[in-house]
Amino acid sequence: MKVLFYLCAILPLVFSCNWSSEDPLQSKQILEGYHITTIDFDKAGNAWLGTLDQGLIKFDGQNIKVYPEITKMIRVLKVDSKNQVFLATDGLVKFDGENFIRYDPSNTPGMEGVVMDLDIDSKDQVWFAMGGFNNGGLGRLDEDGLTFYTPDNSPLTAHWVSGIKVTRKDEVWVSSQTSVGNVELAKIKEEEWSLYNTDNLGFNPYSITNLEENSRGDLVAGIDYSLSSSNTSGRPPLFTFDEKVGKQINANKSFQISKILVDSFDRIWCAGYTGYAIYMHESWSYDEETFKDISVFSISQAPNGEIWMGTGDGVYVIE
């Protein structure tokens, strides 16, 4: 208990300092040789990791178990309260520890497009985003089966749903867009929908990587410029939204974000193809040297507070 208290007291002090790419945070490498795309942890502390094309991995800190049944890229995975693992891949995949159950357009009426993102609420309902300009939408899997929300049967205005975030209050935030530069946010609370567009935000995000929540309950989003043919220099890579005011977060250099994480100290970690960046206390720090050849594809926080970075060559753990 004394050790835990000491760590909780000193970590904010350690991370309050700035560092440059010449002085990166110290990390250890594990799971070398695996191309890691997403990470989550179950109630027992086991790490579950998705890969580009090497299957699903379970890692208990010493032993590696690979499930080769999943052959496609795993974009996102989440573990529910029963330690069931849900995967966003070409479809939605549920793994109960023994069997894989697949939901995709080939076997599930009403399901369209690839699954881009997912999250799980306190009732173990799985909310997932299906992407596509002309097909796709929002899906929900619960004990009664599947429910789909599209512009034809819900307030959703676009088929292309790119991000999902379930908040601590069980509010489901959804980002959707009819095209790049035309983004809308929706909040679902007990079947009630609230819609927010450019007029509410006060600006027009190009496209959204994923959604997160900070300790104040504000929505935090990464802005994706990967589909843009122009230089991203000077364009804000992040924004926050408190349902009243949108705030763009500018950076002092160009950094292309693929995923973001808001950790327990409200630091915003940004994964990118040249490395990672961290935004805290209105300042930025970057490491674009350590991972410039393997990229950072995902960042997660373990139950013990460690930061795990999924890269093209395993995981780097910042203790």
PDB file of C-alpha atoms in Angstrom:
ATOM      1  CA  MET A   1       0.000   0.000   0.000  1.00  0.00           C
ATOM      2  CA  LYS A   2       2.867   2.389   0.820  1.00  0.00           C
ATOM      3  CA  VAL A   3       4.457   1.624  -2.562  1.00  0.00           C
ATOM      4  CA  LEU A   4       1.174   2.323  -4.371  1.00  0.00           C
ATOM      5  CA  PHE A   5       0.795   5.610  -2.494  1.00  0.00           C
ATOM      6  CA  TYR A   6       4.346   6.603  -3.422  1.00  0.00           C
ATOM      7  CA  LEU A   7       3.797   5.831  -7.099  1.00  0.00           C
ATOM      8  CA  CYS A   8       0.534   7.779  -7.220  1.00  0.00           C
ATOM      9  CA  ALA A   9       2.254  10.749  -5.598  1.00  0.00           C
ATOM     10  CA  ILE A  10       5.379  10.810  -7.746  1.00  0.00           C
ATOM     11  CA  LEU A  11       4.031   9.929 -11.209  1.00  0.00           C
ATOM     12  CA  PRO A  12       2.358  13.307 -11.818  1.00  0.00           C
ATOM     13  CA  LEU A  13       5.635  15.009 -10.871  1.00  0.00           C
ATOM     14  CA  VAL A  14       7.653  12.826 -13.218  1.00  0.00           C
ATOM     15  CA  PHE A  15       5.315  13.441 -16.141  1.00  0.00           C
ATOM     16  CA  SER A  16       4.909  17.157 -15.478  1.00  0.00           C
ATOM     17  CA  CYS A  17       8.326  17.753 -17.050  1.00  0.00           C
ATOM     18  CA  ASN A  18       8.774  18.298 -20.772  1.00  0.00           C
ATOM     19  CA  TRP A  19      11.173  16.258 -22.836  1.00  0.00           C
ATOM     20  CA  SER A  20      12.361  16.298 -26.418  1.00  0.00           C
ATOM     21  CA  SER A  21      12.792  13.593 -29.039  1.00  0.00           C
ATOM     22  CA  GLU A  22      16.453  13.494 -27.954  1.00  0.00           C
ATOM     23  CA  ASP A  23      15.338  12.558 -24.423  1.00  0.00           C
ATOM     24  CA  PRO A  24      12.436  10.088 -24.812  1.00  0.00           C
ATOM     25  CA  LEU A  25      10.651   8.305 -21.984  1.00  0.00           C
ATOM     26  CA  GLN A  26      12.318   5.057 -20.992  1.00  0.00           C
ATOM     27  CA  SER A  27      10.471   1.898 -21.998  1.00  0.00           C
ATOM     28  CA  LYS A  28      10.928  -1.859 -22.259  1.00  0.00           C
ATOM     29  CA  GLN A  29      10.026  -3.916 -25.300  1.00  0.00           C
ATOM     30  CA  ILE A  30       7.882  -7.052 -25.109  1.00  0.00           C
ATOM     31  CA  LEU A  31       6.150  -9.276 -27.673  1.00  0.00           C
ATOM     32  CA  GLU A  32       8.800  -8.593 -30.298  1.00  0.00           C
ATOM     33  CA  GLY A  33       7.929  -9.607 -33.838  1.00  0.00           C
ATOM     34  CA  TYR A  34       4.190  -8.915 -33.529  1.00  0.00           C
ATOM     35  CA  HIS A  35       2.538  -6.018 -35.351  1.00  0.00           C
ATOM     36  CA  ILE A  36       0.252  -4.695 -32.609  1.00  0.00           C
ATOM     37  CA  THR A  37      -2.772  -2.598 -33.592  1.00  0.00           C
ATOM     38  CA  THR A  38      -4.881  -2.453 -30.395  1.00  0.00           C
ATOM     39  CA  ILE A  39      -4.644  -3.367 -26.684  1.00  0.00           C
ATOM     40  CA  ASP A  40      -7.053  -3.858 -23.767  1.00  0.00           C
ATOM     41  CA  PHE A  41      -6.943  -5.588 -20.378  1.00  0.00           C
ATOM     42  CA  ASP A  42      -9.314  -7.993 -18.630  1.00  0.00           C
ATOM     43  CA  LYS A  43     -10.316  -8.014 -14.959  1.00  0.00           C
ATOM     44  CA  ALA A  44      -7.481 -10.412 -14.089  1.00  0.00           C
ATOM     45  CA  GLY A  45      -4.895  -8.052 -15.570  1.00  0.00           C
ATOM     46  CA  ASN A  46      -4.233 -10.099 -18.701  1.00  0.00           C
ATOM     47  CA  ALA A  47      -3.415  -8.101 -21.806  1.00  0.00           C
ATOM     48  CA  TRP A  48      -5.371  -8.815 -24.986  1.00  0.00           C
ATOM     49  CA  LEU A  49      -3.763  -7.581 -28.156  1.00  0.00           C
ATOM     50  CA  GLY A  50      -4.951  -7.321 -31.730  1.00  0.00           C
ATOM     51  CA  THR A  51      -2.544  -7.580 -34.631  1.00  0.00           C
ATOM     52  CA  LEU A  52      -2.370  -6.620 -38.280  1.00  0.00           C
ATOM     53  CA  ASP A  53      -2.623 -10.212 -39.527  1.00  0.00           C
ATOM     54  CA  GLN A  54      -1.101 -12.445 -36.813  1.00  0.00           C
ATOM     55  CA  GLY A  55      -4.261 -13.228 -34.879  1.00  0.00           C
ATOM     56  CA  LEU A  56      -5.495 -12.388 -31.386  1.00  0.00           C
ATOM     57  CA  ILE A  57      -2.987 -12.513 -28.521  1.00  0.00           C
ATOM     58  CA  LYS A  58      -3.453 -13.097 -24.787  1.00  0.00           C
ATOM     59  CA  PHE A  59      -0.459 -12.191 -22.608  1.00  0.00           C
ATOM     60  CA  ASP A  60      -0.370 -12.727 -18.837  1.00  0.00           C
ATOM     61  CA  GLY A  61       3.007 -11.093 -18.311  1.00  0.00           C
ATOM     62  CA  GLN A  62       4.962 -14.270 -18.971  1.00  0.00           C
ATOM     63  CA  ASN A  63       3.036 -16.551 -21.314  1.00  0.00           C
ATOM     64  CA  ILE A  64       1.823 -15.750 -24.823  1.00  0.00           C
ATOM     65  CA  LYS A  65      -1.264 -17.429 -26.268  1.00  0.00           C
ATOM     66  CA  VAL A  66      -1.997 -16.723 -29.934  1.00  0.00           C
ATOM     67  CA  TYR A  67      -5.411 -17.365 -31.477  1.00  0.00           C
ATOM     68  CA  PRO A  68      -4.787 -17.627 -35.245  1.00  0.00           C
ATOM     69  CA  GLU A  69      -8.509 -17.896 -36.058  1.00  0.00           C
ATOM     70  CA  ILE A  70      -8.587 -14.154 -36.701  1.00  0.00           C
ATOM     71  CA  THR A  71      -6.743 -13.547 -39.941  1.00  0.00           C
ATOM     72  CA  LYS A  72      -7.822  -9.981 -40.697  1.00  0.00           C
ATOM     73  CA  MET A  73      -6.595  -6.736 -39.149  1.00  0.00           C
ATOM     74  CA  ILE A  74      -8.052  -6.124 -35.677  1.00  0.00           C
ATOM     75  CA  ARG A  75      -8.703  -2.388 -35.516  1.00  0.00           C
ATOM     76  CA  VAL A  76     -10.011  -2.217 -31.953  1.00  0.00           C
ATOM     77  CA  LEU A  77     -10.719  -4.710 -29.176  1.00  0.00           C
ATOM     78  CA  LYS A  78     -12.492  -4.349 -25.838  1.00  0.00           C
ATOM     79  CA  VAL A  79     -13.022  -6.755 -22.933  1.00  0.00           C
ATOM     80  CA  ASP A  80     -16.339  -6.776 -21.056  1.00  0.00           C
ATOM     81  CA  SER A  81     -17.009  -7.458 -17.365  1.00  0.00           C
ATOM     82  CA  LYS A  82     -17.306 -11.211 -18.059  1.00  0.00           C
ATOM     83  CA  ASN A  83     -13.848 -11.260 -19.703  1.00  0.00           C
ATOM     84  CA  GLN A  84     -15.391 -11.751 -23.130  1.00  0.00           C
ATOM     85  CA  VAL A  85     -13.343 -10.125 -25.898  1.00  0.00           C
ATOM     86  CA  PHE A  86     -14.968  -8.193 -28.736  1.00  0.00           C
ATOM     87  CA  LEU A  87     -13.054  -7.356 -31.898  1.00  0.00           C
ATOM     88  CA  ALA A  88     -13.597  -4.738 -34.581  1.00  0.00           C
ATOM     89  CA  THR A  89     -12.324  -6.322 -37.772  1.00  0.00           C
ATOM     90  CA  ASP A  90     -13.980  -6.925 -41.155  1.00  0.00           C
ATOM     91  CA  GLY A  91     -17.028  -7.649 -38.979  1.00  0.00           C
ATOM     92  CA  LEU A  92     -17.739  -7.830 -35.250  1.00  0.00           C
ATOM     93  CA  VAL A  93     -16.220 -10.848 -33.501  1.00  0.00           C
ATOM     94  CA  LYS A  94     -17.025 -12.115 -29.998  1.00  0.00           C
ATOM     95  CA  PHE A  95     -14.620 -14.466 -28.195  1.00  0.00           C
ATOM     96  CA  ASP A  96     -15.960 -16.063 -25.012  1.00  0.00           C
ATOM     97  CA  GLY A  97     -12.721 -17.849 -24.133  1.00  0.00           C
ATOM     98  CA  GLU A  98     -13.514 -20.934 -26.179  1.00  0.00           C
ATOM     99  CA  ASN A  99     -15.466 -19.982 -29.284  1.00  0.00           C
ATOM    100  CA  PHE A 100     -15.374 -17.182 -31.825  1.00  0.00           C
ATOM    101  CA  ILE A 101     -18.759 -15.851 -32.932  1.00  0.00           C
ATOM    102  CA  ARG A 102     -18.708 -13.669 -36.043  1.00  0.00           C
ATOM    103  CA  TYR A 103     -21.169 -11.049 -37.174  1.00  0.00           C
ATOM    104  CA  ASP A 104     -20.516  -9.681 -40.642  1.00  0.00           C
ATOM    105  CA  PRO A 105     -22.485  -8.752 -43.773  1.00  0.00           C
ATOM    106  CA  SER A 106     -22.236 -12.313 -45.090  1.00  0.00           C
ATOM    107  CA  ASN A 107     -24.178 -13.866 -42.184  1.00  0.00           C
ATOM    108  CA  THR A 108     -25.946 -10.971 -40.446  1.00  0.00           C
ATOM    109  CA  PRO A 109     -28.883  -9.200 -42.114  1.00  0.00           C
ATOM    110  CA  GLY A 110     -28.755  -5.451 -41.627  1.00  0.00           C
ATOM    111  CA  MET A 111     -25.020  -5.322 -41.064  1.00  0.00           C
ATOM    112  CA  GLU A 112     -23.126  -3.142 -43.536  1.00  0.00           C
ATOM    113  CA  GLY A 113     -19.546  -2.038 -43.979  1.00  0.00           C
ATOM    114  CA  VAL A 114     -16.479  -2.855 -41.908  1.00  0.00           C
ATOM    115  CA  VAL A 115     -16.398  -2.322 -38.148  1.00  0.00           C
ATOM    116  CA  MET A 116     -14.215   0.700 -37.416  1.00  0.00           C
ATOM    117  CA  ASP A 117     -14.539   1.106 -33.645  1.00  0.00           C
ATOM    118  CA  LEU A 118     -16.372  -0.269 -30.601  1.00  0.00           C
ATOM    119  CA  ASP A 119     -16.933   0.298 -26.898  1.00  0.00           C
ATOM    120  CA  ILE A 120     -18.859  -1.434 -24.105  1.00  0.00           C
ATOM    121  CA  ASP A 121     -21.244   0.101 -21.555  1.00  0.00           C
ATOM    122  CA  SER A 122     -21.879  -0.878 -17.933  1.00  0.00           C
ATOM    123  CA  LYS A 123     -24.593  -3.352 -18.998  1.00  0.00           C
ATOM    124  CA  ASP A 124     -22.102  -5.108 -21.299  1.00  0.00           C
ATOM    125  CA  GLN A 125     -23.901  -3.787 -24.346  1.00  0.00           C
ATOM    126  CA  VAL A 126     -21.438  -3.568 -27.225  1.00  0.00           C
ATOM    127  CA  TRP A 127     -21.705  -0.447 -29.381  1.00  0.00           C
ATOM    128  CA  PHE A 128     -19.866  -0.532 -32.690  1.00  0.00           C
ATOM    129  CA  ALA A 129     -19.220   1.790 -35.611  1.00  0.00           C
ATOM    130  CA  MET A 130     -19.651   0.600 -39.192  1.00  0.00           C
ATOM    131  CA  GLY A 131     -17.875   2.672 -41.817  1.00  0.00           C
ATOM    132  CA  GLY A 132     -18.853   3.502 -45.388  1.00  0.00           C
ATOM    133  CA  PHE A 133     -20.081   6.532 -47.300  1.00  0.00           C
ATOM    134  CA  ASN A 134     -23.144   4.755 -48.709  1.00  0.00           C
ATOM    135  CA  ASN A 135     -23.585   1.990 -46.162  1.00  0.00           C
ATOM    136  CA  GLY A 136     -22.782   1.432 -42.521  1.00  0.00           C
ATOM    137  CA  GLY A 137     -24.071   3.050 -39.348  1.00  0.00           C
ATOM    138  CA  LEU A 138     -24.189   2.303 -35.628  1.00  0.00           C
ATOM    139  CA  GLY A 139     -24.700  -1.150 -34.151  1.00  0.00           C
ATOM    140  CA  ARG A 140     -25.523  -2.485 -30.705  1.00  0.00           C
ATOM    141  CA  LEU A 141     -25.154  -6.056 -29.474  1.00  0.00           C
ATOM    142  CA  ASP A 142     -26.867  -7.088 -26.236  1.00  0.00           C
ATOM    143  CA  GLU A 143     -28.502 -10.174 -24.744  1.00  0.00           C
ATOM    144  CA  ASP A 144     -31.519  -9.658 -27.025  1.00  0.00           C
ATOM    145  CA  GLY A 145     -29.424  -9.617 -30.174  1.00  0.00           C
ATOM    146  CA  LEU A 146     -28.371  -6.960 -32.659  1.00  0.00           C
ATOM    147  CA  THR A 147     -29.846  -3.509 -33.262  1.00  0.00           C
ATOM    148  CA  PHE A 148     -28.775  -1.264 -36.121  1.00  0.00           C
ATOM    149  CA  TYR A 149     -29.123   2.516 -36.386  1.00  0.00           C
ATOM    150  CA  THR A 150     -28.877   4.191 -39.786  1.00  0.00           C
ATOM    151  CA  PRO A 151     -30.118   7.464 -41.310  1.00  0.00           C
ATOM    152  CA  ASP A 152     -33.213   5.516 -42.389  1.00  0.00           C
ATOM    153  CA  ASN A 153     -34.396   4.553 -38.888  1.00  0.00           C
ATOM    154  CA  SER A 154     -32.704   6.943 -36.422  1.00  0.00           C
ATOM    155  CA  PRO A 155     -31.568  10.565 -35.955  1.00  0.00           C
ATOM    156  CA  LEU A 156     -28.161   9.526 -37.330  1.00  0.00           C
ATOM    157  CA  THR A 157     -27.490  11.657 -40.412  1.00  0.00           C
ATOM    158  CA  ALA A 158     -24.601   9.720 -41.996  1.00  0.00           C
ATOM    159  CA  HIS A 159     -23.767   6.101 -42.759  1.00  0.00           C
ATOM    160  CA  TRP A 160     -20.057   6.579 -42.112  1.00  0.00           C
ATOM    161  CA  VAL A 161     -19.589   6.215 -38.338  1.00  0.00           C
ATOM    162  CA  SER A 162     -15.940   6.537 -37.365  1.00  0.00           C
ATOM    163  CA  GLY A 163     -15.849   6.644 -33.577  1.00  0.00           C
ATOM    164  CA  ILE A 164     -17.605   5.374 -30.439  1.00  0.00           C
ATOM    165  CA  LYS A 165     -17.038   6.323 -26.812  1.00  0.00           C
ATOM    166  CA  VAL A 166     -19.071   5.167 -23.797  1.00  0.00           C
ATOM    167  CA  THR A 167     -18.563   7.610 -20.922  1.00  0.00           C
ATOM    168  CA  ARG A 168     -18.479   6.918 -17.210  1.00  0.00           C
ATOM    169  CA  LYS A 169     -22.132   8.036 -17.123  1.00  0.00           C
ATOM    170  CA  ASP A 170     -23.013   5.443 -19.785  1.00  0.00           C
ATOM    171  CA  GLU A 171     -23.550   8.116 -22.419  1.00  0.00           C
ATOM    172  CA  VAL A 172     -22.724   6.818 -25.894  1.00  0.00           C
ATOM    173  CA  TRP A 173     -20.929   9.353 -28.070  1.00  0.00           C
ATOM    174  CA  VAL A 174     -20.808   8.748 -31.812  1.00  0.00           C
ATOM    175  CA  SER A 175     -18.888  10.581 -34.513  1.00  0.00           C
ATOM    176  CA  SER A 176     -20.210  10.364 -38.052  1.00  0.00           C
ATOM    177  CA  GLN A 177     -19.642  12.167 -41.333  1.00  0.00           C
ATOM    178  CA  THR A 178     -21.103  12.359 -44.812  1.00  0.00           C
ATOM    179  CA  SER A 179     -17.662  13.285 -46.176  1.00  0.00           C
ATOM    180  CA  VAL A 180     -14.341  14.577 -44.931  1.00  0.00           C
ATOM    181  CA  GLY A 181     -14.824  18.015 -43.445  1.00  0.00           C
ATOM    182  CA  ASN A 182     -18.484  17.355 -42.651  1.00  0.00           C
ATOM    183  CA  VAL A 183     -18.529  15.842 -39.159  1.00  0.00           C
ATOM    184  CA  GLU A 184     -21.394  15.427 -36.714  1.00  0.00           C
ATOM    185  CA  LEU A 185     -21.446  14.228 -33.098  1.00  0.00           C
ATOM    186  CA  ALA A 186     -24.331  12.415 -31.443  1.00  0.00           C
ATOM    187  CA  LYS A 187     -24.887  11.562 -27.783  1.00  0.00           C
ATOM    188  CA  ILE A 188     -27.239   8.731 -26.836  1.00  0.00           C
ATOM    189  CA  LYS A 189     -28.496   8.523 -23.271  1.00  0.00           C
ATOM    190  CA  GLU A 190     -31.233   5.981 -22.499  1.00  0.00           C
ATOM    191  CA  GLU A 191     -32.431   6.042 -26.126  1.00  0.00           C
ATOM    192  CA  GLU A 192     -32.547   9.854 -26.204  1.00  0.00           C
ATOM    193  CA  TRP A 193     -30.412  11.423 -28.933  1.00  0.00           C
ATOM    194  CA  SER A 194     -28.668  14.814 -28.925  1.00  0.00           C
ATOM    195  CA  LEU A 195     -26.976  15.992 -32.130  1.00  0.00           C
ATOM    196  CA  TYR A 196     -24.070  18.430 -32.419  1.00  0.00           C
ATOM    197  CA  ASN A 197     -22.611  19.808 -35.641  1.00  0.00           C
ATOM    198  CA  THR A 198     -20.240  22.512 -36.811  1.00  0.00           C
ATOM    199  CA  ASP A 199     -22.522  25.237 -35.454  1.00  0.00           C
ATOM    200  CA  ASN A 200     -22.278  23.770 -31.948  1.00  0.00           C
ATOM    201  CA  LEU A 201     -18.552  23.125 -32.110  1.00  0.00           C
ATOM    202  CA  GLY A 202     -17.677  26.481 -33.639  1.00  0.00           C
ATOM    203  CA  PHE A 203     -15.318  24.870 -36.161  1.00  0.00           C
ATOM    204  CA  ASN A 204     -15.285  22.046 -38.694  1.00  0.00           C
ATOM    205  CA  PRO A 205     -13.022  19.023 -37.908  1.00  0.00           C
ATOM    206  CA  TYR A 206     -11.606  17.410 -41.045  1.00  0.00           C
ATOM    207  CA  SER A 207     -12.187  13.836 -39.827  1.00  0.00           C
ATOM    208  CA  ILE A 208     -12.036  12.096 -36.442  1.00  0.00           C
ATOM    209  CA  THR A 209      -9.634   9.350 -35.392  1.00  0.00           C
ATOM    210  CA  ASN A 210     -11.351   8.226 -32.188  1.00  0.00           C
ATOM    211  CA  LEU A 211     -13.172   9.639 -29.167  1.00  0.00           C
ATOM    212  CA  GLU A 212     -12.031   9.756 -25.537  1.00  0.00           C
ATOM    213  CA  GLU A 213     -13.240  11.322 -22.273  1.00  0.00           C
ATOM    214  CA  ASN A 214     -11.268  13.327 -19.715  1.00  0.00           C
ATOM    215  CA  SER A 215     -11.792  13.523 -15.958  1.00  0.00           C
ATOM    216  CA  ARG A 216     -14.145  16.516 -16.312  1.00  0.00           C
ATOM    217  CA  GLY A 217     -16.437  14.528 -18.587  1.00  0.00           C
ATOM    218  CA  ASP A 218     -15.452  16.510 -21.687  1.00  0.00           C
ATOM    219  CA  LEU A 219     -15.219  14.720 -24.993  1.00  0.00           C
ATOM    220  CA  VAL A 220     -11.709  14.586 -26.476  1.00  0.00           C
ATOM    221  CA  ALA A 221     -11.136  13.734 -30.133  1.00  0.00           C
ATOM    222  CA  GLY A 222      -8.193  13.292 -32.449  1.00  0.00           C
ATOM    223  CA  ILE A 223      -8.435  14.949 -35.859  1.00  0.00           C
ATOM    224  CA  ASP A 224      -7.401  12.758 -38.784  1.00  0.00           C
ATOM    225  CA  TYR A 225      -5.870  14.429 -41.839  1.00  0.00           C
ATOM    226  CA  SER A 226      -4.627  11.230 -43.484  1.00  0.00           C
ATOM    227  CA  LEU A 227      -7.101  11.583 -46.367  1.00  0.00           C
ATOM    228  CA  SER A 228      -5.915  15.118 -47.071  1.00  0.00           C
ATOM    229  CA  SER A 229      -3.482  15.691 -49.926  1.00  0.00           C
ATOM    230  CA  SER A 230      -2.239  18.976 -48.437  1.00  0.00           C
ATOM    231  CA  ASN A 231       0.270  19.572 -45.652  1.00  0.00           C
ATOM    232  CA  THR A 232      -1.253  19.387 -42.154  1.00  0.00           C
ATOM    233  CA  SER A 233       1.134  21.949 -40.672  1.00  0.00           C
ATOM    234  CA  GLY A 234      -0.720  24.521 -38.614  1.00  0.00           C
ATOM    235  CA  ARG A 235      -3.962  22.569 -38.445  1.00  0.00           C
ATOM    236  CA  PRO A 236      -5.154  21.519 -34.947  1.00  0.00           C
ATOM    237  CA  PRO A 237      -4.694  17.786 -34.218  1.00  0.00           C
ATOM    238  CA  LEU A 238      -7.098  17.626 -31.234  1.00  0.00           C
ATOM    239  CA  PHE A 239     -10.260  19.181 -29.885  1.00  0.00           C
ATOM    240  CA  THR A 240     -12.404  19.010 -26.762  1.00  0.00           C
ATOM    241  CA  PHE A 241     -16.158  19.494 -26.410  1.00  0.00           C
ATOM    242  CA  ASP A 242     -18.243  19.977 -23.251  1.00  0.00           C
ATOM    243  CA  GLU A 243     -21.623  20.011 -25.070  1.00  0.00           C
ATOM    244  CA  LYS A 244     -21.540  23.813 -25.072  1.00  0.00           C
ATOM    245  CA  VAL A 245     -18.157  24.916 -26.367  1.00  0.00           C
ATOM    246  CA  GLY A 246     -15.710  23.244 -28.695  1.00  0.00           C
ATOM    247  CA  LYS A 247     -12.027  23.996 -28.192  1.00  0.00           C
ATOM    248  CA  GLN A 248      -9.383  23.274 -30.805  1.00  0.00           C
ATOM    249  CA  ILE A 249      -5.956  22.292 -29.493  1.00  0.00           C
ATOM    250  CA  ASN A 250      -3.127  23.536 -31.674  1.00  0.00           C
ATOM    251  CA  ALA A 251       0.349  22.030 -31.889  1.00  0.00           C
ATOM    252  CA  ASN A 252       3.756  23.590 -32.445  1.00  0.00           C
ATOM    253  CA  LYS A 253       4.650  21.126 -35.209  1.00  0.00           C
ATOM    254  CA  SER A 254       2.938  18.833 -37.677  1.00  0.00           C
ATOM    255  CA  PHE A 255       2.143  15.380 -36.270  1.00  0.00           C
ATOM    256  CA  GLN A 256      -0.225  12.950 -37.972  1.00  0.00           C
ATOM    257  CA  ILE A 257      -2.384  11.235 -35.319  1.00  0.00           C
ATOM    258  CA  SER A 258      -3.793   7.736 -35.818  1.00  0.00           C
ATOM    259  CA  LYS A 259      -5.209   7.135 -32.292  1.00  0.00           C
ATOM    260  CA  ILE A 260      -5.452   8.992 -28.989  1.00  0.00           C
ATOM    261  CA  LEU A 261      -5.638   7.973 -25.330  1.00  0.00           C
ATOM    262  CA  VAL A 262      -6.590  10.136 -22.341  1.00  0.00           C
ATOM    263  CA  ASP A 263      -4.878   8.602 -19.330  1.00  0.00           C
ATOM    264  CA  SER A 264      -5.729   8.796 -15.628  1.00  0.00           C
ATOM    265  CA  PHE A 265      -3.832  12.097 -15.278  1.00  0.00           C
ATOM    266  CA  ASP A 266      -5.646  13.689 -18.251  1.00  0.00           C
ATOM    267  CA  ARG A 267      -2.547  13.545 -20.427  1.00  0.00           C
ATOM    268  CA  ILE A 268      -3.504  13.057 -24.073  1.00  0.00           C
ATOM    269  CA  TRP A 269      -1.255  10.471 -25.714  1.00  0.00           C
ATOM    270  CA  CYS A 270      -1.230  10.539 -29.513  1.00  0.00           C
ATOM    271  CA  ALA A 271      -0.093   7.561 -31.585  1.00  0.00           C
ATOM    272  CA  GLY A 272       1.368   8.345 -34.988  1.00  0.00           C
ATOM    273  CA  TYR A 273       3.313   6.833 -37.844  1.00  0.00           C
ATOM    274  CA  THR A 274       6.485   8.683 -36.811  1.00  0.00           C
ATOM    275  CA  GLY A 275       6.168   7.949 -33.091  1.00  0.00           C
ATOM    276  CA  TYR A 276       4.065   9.496 -30.360  1.00  0.00           C
ATOM    277  CA  ALA A 277       3.211  12.870 -28.874  1.00  0.00           C
ATOM    278  CA  ILE A 278       1.820  13.906 -25.494  1.00  0.00           C
ATOM    279  CA  TYR A 279      -0.281  16.966 -24.737  1.00  0.00           C
ATOM    280  CA  MET A 280      -0.488  18.142 -21.117  1.00  0.00           C
ATOM    281  CA  HIS A 281      -0.693  21.463 -19.308  1.00  0.00           C
ATOM    282  CA  GLU A 282      -1.142  23.244 -22.658  1.00  0.00           C
ATOM    283  CA  SER A 283       2.208  22.035 -23.977  1.00  0.00           C
ATOM    284  CA  TRP A 284       3.409  19.277 -26.288  1.00  0.00           C
ATOM    285  CA  SER A 285       6.223  16.723 -26.084  1.00  0.00           C
ATOM    286  CA  TYR A 286       7.271  14.411 -28.931  1.00  0.00           C
ATOM    287  CA  ASP A 287       9.309  11.294 -29.575  1.00  0.00           C
ATOM    288  CA  GLU A 288       9.718  10.824 -33.317  1.00  0.00           C
ATOM    289  CA  GLU A 289      13.045   9.011 -33.164  1.00  0.00           C
ATOM    290  CA  THR A 290      12.494   5.828 -31.150  1.00  0.00           C
ATOM    291  CA  PHE A 291       9.673   4.477 -33.316  1.00  0.00           C
ATOM    292  CA  LYS A 292      10.316   6.145 -36.670  1.00  0.00           C
ATOM    293  CA  ASP A 293      10.931   2.781 -38.391  1.00  0.00           C
ATOM    294  CA  ILE A 294       8.095   0.797 -36.776  1.00  0.00           C
ATOM    295  CA  SER A 295       5.406   3.432 -35.997  1.00  0.00           C
ATOM    296  CA  VAL A 296       3.020   3.567 -33.046  1.00  0.00           C
ATOM    297  CA  PHE A 297      -0.463   2.261 -33.864  1.00  0.00           C
ATOM    298  CA  SER A 298      -2.160   2.192 -30.465  1.00  0.00           C
ATOM    299  CA  ILE A 299      -1.667   3.417 -26.895  1.00  0.00           C
ATOM    300  CA  SER A 300      -3.430   1.976 -23.830  1.00  0.00           C
ATOM    301  CA  GLN A 301      -3.113   2.312 -20.065  1.00  0.00           C
ATOM    302  CA  ALA A 302      -2.813  -0.866 -18.024  1.00  0.00           C
ATOM    303  CA  PRO A 303      -4.642  -1.298 -14.686  1.00  0.00           C
ATOM    304  CA  ASN A 304      -1.353  -0.641 -12.840  1.00  0.00           C
ATOM    305  CA  GLY A 305      -0.908   2.683 -14.649  1.00  0.00           C
ATOM    306  CA  GLU A 306       1.697   1.581 -17.184  1.00  0.00           C
ATOM    307  CA  ILE A 307       1.407   2.969 -20.704  1.00  0.00           C
ATOM    308  CA  TRP A 308       1.503   0.289 -23.406  1.00  0.00           C
ATOM    309  CA  MET A 309       2.350   1.309 -26.970  1.00  0.00           C
ATOM    310  CA  GLY A 310       1.470  -1.078 -29.774  1.00  0.00           C
ATOM    311  CA  THR A 311       3.977  -0.812 -32.618  1.00  0.00           C
ATOM    312  CA  GLY A 312       5.009  -2.574 -35.795  1.00  0.00           C
ATOM    313  CA  ASP A 313       7.444  -4.603 -33.694  1.00  0.00           C
ATOM    314  CA  GLY A 314       5.764  -5.526 -30.442  1.00  0.00           C
ATOM    315  CA  VAL A 315       4.783  -3.464 -27.405  1.00  0.00           C
ATOM    316  CA  TYR A 316       6.814  -0.826 -25.592  1.00  0.00           C
ATOM    317  CA  VAL A 317       5.859  -0.418 -21.943  1.00  0.00           C
ATOM    318  CA  ILE A 318       6.486   2.844 -20.107  1.00  0.00           C
ATOM    319  CA  GLU A 319       6.588   1.880 -16.439  1.00  0.00           C
TER     320      GLU A 319
END
